[in-house]
CSV table of C-alpha atoms in Angstrom, one decimal:
chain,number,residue,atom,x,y,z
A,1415,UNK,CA,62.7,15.5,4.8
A,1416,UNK,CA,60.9,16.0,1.7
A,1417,UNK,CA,57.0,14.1,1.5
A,1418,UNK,CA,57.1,11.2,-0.9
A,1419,UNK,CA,55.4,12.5,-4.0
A,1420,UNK,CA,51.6,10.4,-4.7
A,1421,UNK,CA,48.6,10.0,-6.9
A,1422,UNK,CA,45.3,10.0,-5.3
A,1423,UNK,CA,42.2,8.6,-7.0
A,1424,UNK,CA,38.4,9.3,-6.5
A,1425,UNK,CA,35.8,7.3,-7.1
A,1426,UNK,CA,32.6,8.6,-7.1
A,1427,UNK,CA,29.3,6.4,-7.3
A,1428,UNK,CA,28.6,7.3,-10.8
A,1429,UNK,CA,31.5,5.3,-11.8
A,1430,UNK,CA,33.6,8.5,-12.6
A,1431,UNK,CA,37.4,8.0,-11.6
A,1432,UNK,CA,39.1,11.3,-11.1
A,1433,UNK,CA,43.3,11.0,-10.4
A,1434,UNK,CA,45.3,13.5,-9.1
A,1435,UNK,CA,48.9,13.7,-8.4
A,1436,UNK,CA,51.5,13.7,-8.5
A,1437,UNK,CA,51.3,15.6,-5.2
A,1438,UNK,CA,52.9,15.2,-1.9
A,1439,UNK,CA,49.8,18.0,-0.4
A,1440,UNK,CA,47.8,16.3,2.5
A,1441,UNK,CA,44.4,16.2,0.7
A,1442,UNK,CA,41.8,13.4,1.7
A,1443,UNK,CA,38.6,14.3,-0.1
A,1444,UNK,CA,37.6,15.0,-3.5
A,1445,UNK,CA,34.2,17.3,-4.1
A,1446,UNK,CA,32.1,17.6,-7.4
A,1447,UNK,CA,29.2,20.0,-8.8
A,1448,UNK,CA,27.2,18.9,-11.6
A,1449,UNK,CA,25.3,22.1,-12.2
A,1450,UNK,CA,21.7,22.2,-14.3
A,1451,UNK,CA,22.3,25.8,-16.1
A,1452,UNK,CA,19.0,27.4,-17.2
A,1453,UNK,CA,19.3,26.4,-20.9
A,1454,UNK,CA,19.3,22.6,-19.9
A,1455,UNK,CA,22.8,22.1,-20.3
A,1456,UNK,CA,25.1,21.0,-17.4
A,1457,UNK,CA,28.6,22.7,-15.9
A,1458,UNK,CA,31.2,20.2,-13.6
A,1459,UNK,CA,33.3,22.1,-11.0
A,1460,UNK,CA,35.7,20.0,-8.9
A,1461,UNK,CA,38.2,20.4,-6.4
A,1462,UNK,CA,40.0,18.4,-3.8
A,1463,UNK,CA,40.2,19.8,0.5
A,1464,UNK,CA,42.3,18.4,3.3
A,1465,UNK,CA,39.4,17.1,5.4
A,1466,UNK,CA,36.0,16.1,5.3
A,1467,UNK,CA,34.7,19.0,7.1
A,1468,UNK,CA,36.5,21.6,4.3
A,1469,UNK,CA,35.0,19.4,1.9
A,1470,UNK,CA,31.8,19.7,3.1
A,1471,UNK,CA,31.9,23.5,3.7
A,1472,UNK,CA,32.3,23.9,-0.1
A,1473,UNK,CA,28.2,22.7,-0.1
A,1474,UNK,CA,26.9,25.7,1.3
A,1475,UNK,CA,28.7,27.9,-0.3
A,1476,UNK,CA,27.1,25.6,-3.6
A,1477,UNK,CA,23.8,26.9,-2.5
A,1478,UNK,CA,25.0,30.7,-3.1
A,1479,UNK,CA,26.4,30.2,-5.9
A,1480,UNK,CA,23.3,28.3,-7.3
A,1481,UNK,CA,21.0,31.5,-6.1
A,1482,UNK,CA,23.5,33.9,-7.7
A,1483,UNK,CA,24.1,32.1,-11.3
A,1484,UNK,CA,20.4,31.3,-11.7
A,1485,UNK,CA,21.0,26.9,-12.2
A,1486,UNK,CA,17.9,25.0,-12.1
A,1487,UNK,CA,20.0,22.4,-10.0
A,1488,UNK,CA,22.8,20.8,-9.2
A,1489,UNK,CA,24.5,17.8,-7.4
A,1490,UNK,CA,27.1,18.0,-5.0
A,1491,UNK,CA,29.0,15.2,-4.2
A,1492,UNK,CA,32.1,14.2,-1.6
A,1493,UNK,CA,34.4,10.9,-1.5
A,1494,UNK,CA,37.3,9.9,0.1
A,1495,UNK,CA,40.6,9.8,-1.6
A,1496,UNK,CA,42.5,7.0,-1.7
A,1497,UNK,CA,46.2,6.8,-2.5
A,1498,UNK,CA,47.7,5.1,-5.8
């Protein structure tokens, strides 16, 4: 039997509300990068992972990618998704 097709929201504590869907894929966690490039201005990467833990792996891999494109900074950020 086919999964019942749903939209999944974020809210992350900026006040940003990110939806997604429709999907019937098992995702539970969304993840954001705010990136500080070198010139000042900032970059947003997203993505969404089935578990907190895949989720969270994305963080380290942040720090390469920080090292290897030369940002002054960034902000990672994980929340729960919750179905809508």
């Amino acid at each position: 039997m086919a999964r019942k097709k749903r939209y999944l929201t974020a809210t992350l504590p900026d006040g940003y509300v990110k939806t997604i869907g429709p999907t019937n894929l098992p995702f539970t966690h969304y993840w954001r990068i705010v990136a500080v490039l070198e010139n000042g201005r900032t970059e947003v990467f997203w993505g969404h992972a089935k578990s907190l833990k895949e989720a969270n792996a994305k963080k380290a891999d942040t720090a390469v990618a920080a090292a290897q494109r030369g940002w002054k900074g960034y902000d990672f950020e994980v929340v729960e998704l919750t179905e809508s």
